[in-house]
PDB file of C-alpha atoms in Angstrom:
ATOM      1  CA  UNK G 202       4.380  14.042   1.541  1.00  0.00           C
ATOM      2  CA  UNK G 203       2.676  10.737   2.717  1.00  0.00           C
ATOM      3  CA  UNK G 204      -1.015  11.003   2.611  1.00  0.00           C
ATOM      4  CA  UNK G 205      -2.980   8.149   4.782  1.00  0.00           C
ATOM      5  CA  UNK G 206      -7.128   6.849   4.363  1.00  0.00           C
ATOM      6  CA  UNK G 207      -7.924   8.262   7.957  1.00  0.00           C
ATOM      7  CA  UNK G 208      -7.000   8.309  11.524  1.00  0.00           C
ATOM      8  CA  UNK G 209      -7.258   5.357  13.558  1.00  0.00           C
ATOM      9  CA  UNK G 210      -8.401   5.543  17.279  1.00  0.00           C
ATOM     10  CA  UNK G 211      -5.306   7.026  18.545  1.00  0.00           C
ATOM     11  CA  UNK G 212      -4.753   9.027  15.782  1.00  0.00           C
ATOM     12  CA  UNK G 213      -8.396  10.727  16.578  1.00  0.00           C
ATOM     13  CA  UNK G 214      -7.254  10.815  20.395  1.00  0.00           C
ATOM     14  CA  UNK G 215      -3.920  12.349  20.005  1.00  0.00           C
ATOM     15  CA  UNK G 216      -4.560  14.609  16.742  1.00  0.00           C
ATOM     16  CA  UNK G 217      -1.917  13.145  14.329  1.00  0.00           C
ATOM     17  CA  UNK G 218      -1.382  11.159  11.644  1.00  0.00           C
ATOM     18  CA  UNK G 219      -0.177   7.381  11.957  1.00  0.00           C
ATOM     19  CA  UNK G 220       0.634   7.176  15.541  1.00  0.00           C
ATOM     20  CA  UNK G 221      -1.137   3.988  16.575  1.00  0.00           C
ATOM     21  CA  UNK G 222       0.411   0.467  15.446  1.00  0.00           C
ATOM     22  CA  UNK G 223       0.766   1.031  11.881  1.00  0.00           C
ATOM     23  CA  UNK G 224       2.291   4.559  12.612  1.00  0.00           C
ATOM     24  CA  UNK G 225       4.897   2.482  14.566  1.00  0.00           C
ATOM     25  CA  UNK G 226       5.316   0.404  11.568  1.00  0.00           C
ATOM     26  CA  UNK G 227       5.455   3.252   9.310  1.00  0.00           C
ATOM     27  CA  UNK G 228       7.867   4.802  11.247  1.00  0.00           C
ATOM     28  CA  UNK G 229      10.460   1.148  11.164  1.00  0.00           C
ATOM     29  CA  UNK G 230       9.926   1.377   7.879  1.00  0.00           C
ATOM     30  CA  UNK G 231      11.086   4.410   7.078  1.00  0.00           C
ATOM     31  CA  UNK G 232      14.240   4.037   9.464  1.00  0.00           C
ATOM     32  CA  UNK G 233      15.191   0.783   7.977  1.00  0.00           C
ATOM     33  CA  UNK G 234      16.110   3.265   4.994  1.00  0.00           C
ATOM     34  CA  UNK G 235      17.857   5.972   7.015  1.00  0.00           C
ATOM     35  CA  UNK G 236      14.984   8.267   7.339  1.00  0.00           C
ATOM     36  CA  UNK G 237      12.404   9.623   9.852  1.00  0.00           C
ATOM     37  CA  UNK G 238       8.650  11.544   9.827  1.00  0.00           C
ATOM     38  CA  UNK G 239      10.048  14.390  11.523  1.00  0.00           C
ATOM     39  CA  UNK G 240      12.971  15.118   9.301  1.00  0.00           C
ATOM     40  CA  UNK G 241      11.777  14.287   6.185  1.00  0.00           C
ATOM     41  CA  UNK G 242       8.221  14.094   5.745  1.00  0.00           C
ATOM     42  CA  UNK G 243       4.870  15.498   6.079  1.00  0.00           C
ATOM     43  CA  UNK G 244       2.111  12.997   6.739  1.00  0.00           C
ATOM     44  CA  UNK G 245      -1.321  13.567   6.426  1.00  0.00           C
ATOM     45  CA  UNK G 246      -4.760  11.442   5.159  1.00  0.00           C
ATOM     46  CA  UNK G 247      -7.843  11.670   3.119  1.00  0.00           C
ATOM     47  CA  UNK G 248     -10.244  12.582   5.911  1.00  0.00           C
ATOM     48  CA  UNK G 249     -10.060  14.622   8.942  1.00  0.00           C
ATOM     49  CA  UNK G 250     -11.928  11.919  11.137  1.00  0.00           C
ATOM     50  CA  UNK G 251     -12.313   8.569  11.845  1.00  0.00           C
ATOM     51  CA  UNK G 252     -15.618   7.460  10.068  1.00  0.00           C
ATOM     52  CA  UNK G 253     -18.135   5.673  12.670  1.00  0.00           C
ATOM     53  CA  UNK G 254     -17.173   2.241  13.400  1.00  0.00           C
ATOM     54  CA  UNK G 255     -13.713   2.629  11.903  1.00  0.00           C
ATOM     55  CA  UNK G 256     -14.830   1.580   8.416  1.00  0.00           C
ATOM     56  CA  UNK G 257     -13.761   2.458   4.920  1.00  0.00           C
ATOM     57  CA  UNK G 258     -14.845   6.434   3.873  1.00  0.00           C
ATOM     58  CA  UNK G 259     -17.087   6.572   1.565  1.00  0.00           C
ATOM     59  CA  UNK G 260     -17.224   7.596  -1.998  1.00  0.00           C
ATOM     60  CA  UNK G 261     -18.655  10.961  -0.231  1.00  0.00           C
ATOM     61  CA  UNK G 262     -17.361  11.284   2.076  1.00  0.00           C
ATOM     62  CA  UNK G 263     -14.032  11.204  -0.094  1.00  0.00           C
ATOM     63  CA  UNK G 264     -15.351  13.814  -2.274  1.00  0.00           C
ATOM     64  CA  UNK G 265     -16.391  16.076   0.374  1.00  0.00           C
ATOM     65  CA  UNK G 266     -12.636  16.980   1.934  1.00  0.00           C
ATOM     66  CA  UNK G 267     -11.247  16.100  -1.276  1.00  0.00           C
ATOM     67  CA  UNK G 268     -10.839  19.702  -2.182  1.00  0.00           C
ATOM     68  CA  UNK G 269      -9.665  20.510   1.357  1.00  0.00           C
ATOM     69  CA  UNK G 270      -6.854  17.501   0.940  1.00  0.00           C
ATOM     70  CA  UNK G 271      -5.417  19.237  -2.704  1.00  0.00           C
ATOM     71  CA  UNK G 272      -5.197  22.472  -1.282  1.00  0.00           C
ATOM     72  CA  UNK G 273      -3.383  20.683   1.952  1.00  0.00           C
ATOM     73  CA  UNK G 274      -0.870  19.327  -0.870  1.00  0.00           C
ATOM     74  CA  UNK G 275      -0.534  23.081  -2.708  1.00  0.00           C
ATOM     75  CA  UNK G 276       0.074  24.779   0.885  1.00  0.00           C
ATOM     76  CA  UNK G 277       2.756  21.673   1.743  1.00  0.00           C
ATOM     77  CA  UNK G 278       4.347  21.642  -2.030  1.00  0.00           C
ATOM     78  CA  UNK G 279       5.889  18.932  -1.606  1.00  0.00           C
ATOM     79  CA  UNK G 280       8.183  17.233  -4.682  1.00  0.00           C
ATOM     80  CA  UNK G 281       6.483  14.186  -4.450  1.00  0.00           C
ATOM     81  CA  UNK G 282       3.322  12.239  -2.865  1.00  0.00           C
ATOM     82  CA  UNK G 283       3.453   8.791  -1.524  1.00  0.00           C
ATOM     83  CA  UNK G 284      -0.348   7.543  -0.792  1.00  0.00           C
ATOM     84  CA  UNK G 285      -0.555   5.384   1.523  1.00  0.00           C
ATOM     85  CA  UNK G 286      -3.592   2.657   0.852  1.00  0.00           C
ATOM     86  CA  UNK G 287      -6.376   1.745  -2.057  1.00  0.00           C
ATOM     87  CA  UNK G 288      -8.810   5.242  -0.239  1.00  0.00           C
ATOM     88  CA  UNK G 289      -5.787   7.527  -0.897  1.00  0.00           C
ATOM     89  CA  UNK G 290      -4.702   6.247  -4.134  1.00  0.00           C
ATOM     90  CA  UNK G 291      -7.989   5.729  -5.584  1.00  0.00           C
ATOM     91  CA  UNK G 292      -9.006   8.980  -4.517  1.00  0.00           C
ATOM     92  CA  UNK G 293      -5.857  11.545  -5.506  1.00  0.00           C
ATOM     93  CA  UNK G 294      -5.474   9.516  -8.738  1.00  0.00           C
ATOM     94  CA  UNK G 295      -9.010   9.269  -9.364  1.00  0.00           C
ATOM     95  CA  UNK G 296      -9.166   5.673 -10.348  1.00  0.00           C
ATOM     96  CA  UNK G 297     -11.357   2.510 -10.200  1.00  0.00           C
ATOM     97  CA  UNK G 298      -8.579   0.171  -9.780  1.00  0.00           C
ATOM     98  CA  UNK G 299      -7.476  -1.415  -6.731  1.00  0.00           C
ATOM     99  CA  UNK G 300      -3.895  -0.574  -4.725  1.00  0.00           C
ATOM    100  CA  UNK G 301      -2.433  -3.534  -5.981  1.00  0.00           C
ATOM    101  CA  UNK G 302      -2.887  -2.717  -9.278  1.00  0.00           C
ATOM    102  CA  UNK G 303      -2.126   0.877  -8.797  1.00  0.00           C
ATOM    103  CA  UNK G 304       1.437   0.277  -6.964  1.00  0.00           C
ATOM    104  CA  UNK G 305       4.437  -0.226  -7.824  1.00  0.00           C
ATOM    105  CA  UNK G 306       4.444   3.134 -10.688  1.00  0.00           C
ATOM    106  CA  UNK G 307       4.331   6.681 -10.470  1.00  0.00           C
ATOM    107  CA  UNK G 308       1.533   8.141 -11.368  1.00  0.00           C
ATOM    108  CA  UNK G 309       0.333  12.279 -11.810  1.00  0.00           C
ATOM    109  CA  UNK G 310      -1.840  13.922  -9.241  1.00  0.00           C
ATOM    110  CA  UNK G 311      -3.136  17.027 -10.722  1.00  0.00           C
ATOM    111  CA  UNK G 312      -2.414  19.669  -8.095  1.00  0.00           C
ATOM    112  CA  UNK G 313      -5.001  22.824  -7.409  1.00  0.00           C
ATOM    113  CA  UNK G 314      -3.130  24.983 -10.165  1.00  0.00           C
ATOM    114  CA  UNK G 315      -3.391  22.189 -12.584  1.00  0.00           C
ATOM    115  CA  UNK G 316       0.374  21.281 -11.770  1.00  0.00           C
ATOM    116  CA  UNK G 317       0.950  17.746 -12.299  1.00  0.00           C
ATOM    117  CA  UNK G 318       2.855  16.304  -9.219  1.00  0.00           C
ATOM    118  CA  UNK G 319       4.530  12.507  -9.308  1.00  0.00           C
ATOM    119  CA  UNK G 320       2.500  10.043  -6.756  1.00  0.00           C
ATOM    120  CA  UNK G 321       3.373   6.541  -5.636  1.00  0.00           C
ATOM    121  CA  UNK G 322       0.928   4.396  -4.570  1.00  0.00           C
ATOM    122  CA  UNK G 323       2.032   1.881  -2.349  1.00  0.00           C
ATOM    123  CA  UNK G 324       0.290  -0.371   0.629  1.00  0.00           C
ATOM    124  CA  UNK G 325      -0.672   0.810   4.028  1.00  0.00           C
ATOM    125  CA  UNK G 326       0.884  -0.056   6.552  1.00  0.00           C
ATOM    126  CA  UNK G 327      -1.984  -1.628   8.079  1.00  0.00           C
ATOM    127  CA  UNK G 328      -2.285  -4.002   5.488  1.00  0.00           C
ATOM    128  CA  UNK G 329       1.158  -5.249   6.137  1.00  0.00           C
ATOM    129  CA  UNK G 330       0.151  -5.770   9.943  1.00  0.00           C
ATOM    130  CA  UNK G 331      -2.951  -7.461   8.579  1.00  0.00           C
ATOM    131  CA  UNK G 332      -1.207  -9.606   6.045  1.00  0.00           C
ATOM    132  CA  UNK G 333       0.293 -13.396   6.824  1.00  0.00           C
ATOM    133  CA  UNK G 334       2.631 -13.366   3.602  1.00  0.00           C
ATOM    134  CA  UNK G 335       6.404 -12.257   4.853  1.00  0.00           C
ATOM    135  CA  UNK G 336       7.340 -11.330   1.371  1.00  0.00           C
ATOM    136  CA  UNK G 337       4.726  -8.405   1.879  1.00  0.00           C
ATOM    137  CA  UNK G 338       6.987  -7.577   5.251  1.00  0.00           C
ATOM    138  CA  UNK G 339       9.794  -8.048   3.160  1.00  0.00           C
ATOM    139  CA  UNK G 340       9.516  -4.995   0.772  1.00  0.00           C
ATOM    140  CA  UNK G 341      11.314  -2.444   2.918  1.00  0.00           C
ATOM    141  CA  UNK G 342      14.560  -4.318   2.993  1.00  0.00           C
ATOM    142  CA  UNK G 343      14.620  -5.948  -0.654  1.00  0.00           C
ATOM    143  CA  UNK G 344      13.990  -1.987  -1.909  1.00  0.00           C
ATOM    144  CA  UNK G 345      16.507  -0.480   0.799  1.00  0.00           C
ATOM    145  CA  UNK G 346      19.040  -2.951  -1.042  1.00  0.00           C
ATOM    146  CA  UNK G 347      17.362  -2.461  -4.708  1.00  0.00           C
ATOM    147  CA  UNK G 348      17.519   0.756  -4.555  1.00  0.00           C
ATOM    148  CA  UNK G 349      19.689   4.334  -3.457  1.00  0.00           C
ATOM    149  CA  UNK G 350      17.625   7.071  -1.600  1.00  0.00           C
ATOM    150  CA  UNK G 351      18.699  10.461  -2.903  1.00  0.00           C
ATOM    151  CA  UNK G 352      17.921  14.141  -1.591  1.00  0.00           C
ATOM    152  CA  UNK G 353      16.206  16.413  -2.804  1.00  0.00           C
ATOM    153  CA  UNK G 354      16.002  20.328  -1.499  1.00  0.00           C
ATOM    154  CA  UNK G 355      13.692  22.655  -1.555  1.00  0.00           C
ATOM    155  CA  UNK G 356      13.531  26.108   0.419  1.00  0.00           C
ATOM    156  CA  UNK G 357      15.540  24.403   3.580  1.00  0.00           C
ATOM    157  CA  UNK G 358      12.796  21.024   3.935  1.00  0.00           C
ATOM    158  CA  UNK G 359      14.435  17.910   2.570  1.00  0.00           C
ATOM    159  CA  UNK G 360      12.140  15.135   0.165  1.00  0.00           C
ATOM    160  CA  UNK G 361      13.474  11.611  -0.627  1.00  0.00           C
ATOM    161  CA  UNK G 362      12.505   9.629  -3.318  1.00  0.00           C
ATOM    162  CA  UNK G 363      13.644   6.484  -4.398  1.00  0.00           C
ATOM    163  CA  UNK G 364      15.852   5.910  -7.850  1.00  0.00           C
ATOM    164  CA  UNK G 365      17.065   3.149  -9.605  1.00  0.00           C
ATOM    165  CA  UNK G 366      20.321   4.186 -10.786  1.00  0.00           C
ATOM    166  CA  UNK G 367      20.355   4.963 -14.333  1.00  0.00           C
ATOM    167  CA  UNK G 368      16.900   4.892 -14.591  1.00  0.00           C
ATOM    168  CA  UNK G 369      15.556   8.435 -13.918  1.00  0.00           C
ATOM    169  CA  UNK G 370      14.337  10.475 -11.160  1.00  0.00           C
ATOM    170  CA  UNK G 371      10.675   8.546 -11.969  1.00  0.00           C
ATOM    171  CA  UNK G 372      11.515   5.503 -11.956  1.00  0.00           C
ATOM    172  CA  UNK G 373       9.701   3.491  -9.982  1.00  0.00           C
ATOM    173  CA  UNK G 374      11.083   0.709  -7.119  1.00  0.00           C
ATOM    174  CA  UNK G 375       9.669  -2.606  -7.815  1.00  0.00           C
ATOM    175  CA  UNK G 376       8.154  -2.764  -4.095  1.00  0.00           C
ATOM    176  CA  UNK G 377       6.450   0.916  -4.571  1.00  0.00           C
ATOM    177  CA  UNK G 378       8.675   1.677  -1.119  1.00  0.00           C
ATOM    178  CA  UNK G 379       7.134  -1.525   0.792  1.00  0.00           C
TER     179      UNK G 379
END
């Protein structure tokens, strides 16, 4: 399960998750590793709206559909969570510290019925589109080759995660996906 800050304009237009430009780049992303939203992910965000001038949620904001975003996760129950930005890492993994401190590991989010479910943080894609460095545009491709994606079923809906061989089904990839 991917889980985003907010929707952007067309995200609030059209009703879905990641459709705009960085949707587009989310979605290159994920087929420059064999893989697509529709087949093998659910993608949701933080809030339910775009906050007024398309700024950062707030602190309450984020606690106010917190509780409506865990039981989104229990009703998904998904294997893993990949959170997509600083709002959706800081706020499932209830920490201080910024994304680029926070990616790169898996981390626990503790799930409604106190399961503990592996999360990892990793940048948004709007960050990438924002930032001048390639090597941040790079991460897709060095972790494709880094790294093998490997299935995972449950109840007929397939989950990927990503494995360094010999390392572990945690194990993190040393670009946190990109």
């Amino acid at each position: 399960m991917l889980i985003g800050e907010a929707p952007g304009g067309d995200e609030d237009r059209l009703g879905r998750p990641f459709v705009g430009v960085s949707g587009r780049l989310l979605d290159r992303m994920l087929a420059s590793v064999g893989l697509n939203r529709d087949d093998n992910f659910y993608i949701t965000n933080i809030l339910p709206f775009r906050p007024p001038g398309n700024r950062t949620p707030t602190d309450a904001e984020i606690a106010l559909f917190l509780p409506f975003v865990l039981r989104h996760i229990a009703l998904a129950r998904p294997r893993r969570l990949v959170l997509l930005g600083g709002v959706a890492a800081k706020a499932l993994l209830r920490s201080r510290e910024g994304i680029t401190r926070l990616r790169g590991r898996w981390h626990q989010v503790t799930t409604e019925d106190e399961t503990p479910l592996p999360a990892l943080a990793t940048l948004h894609p709007a960050y990438l589109l924002r930032t001048p460095r390639p090597s941040a545009r790079l991460g897709p491709t060095c972790c494709c080759c880094a790294e093998r994606w490997t299935s995972i079923s449950s109840e007929g809906r397939r989950f990927y995660t990503c494995r360094r061989p010999g390392t572990g089904p945690d194990a993190a990839p040393p670009f946190a996906l990109w």
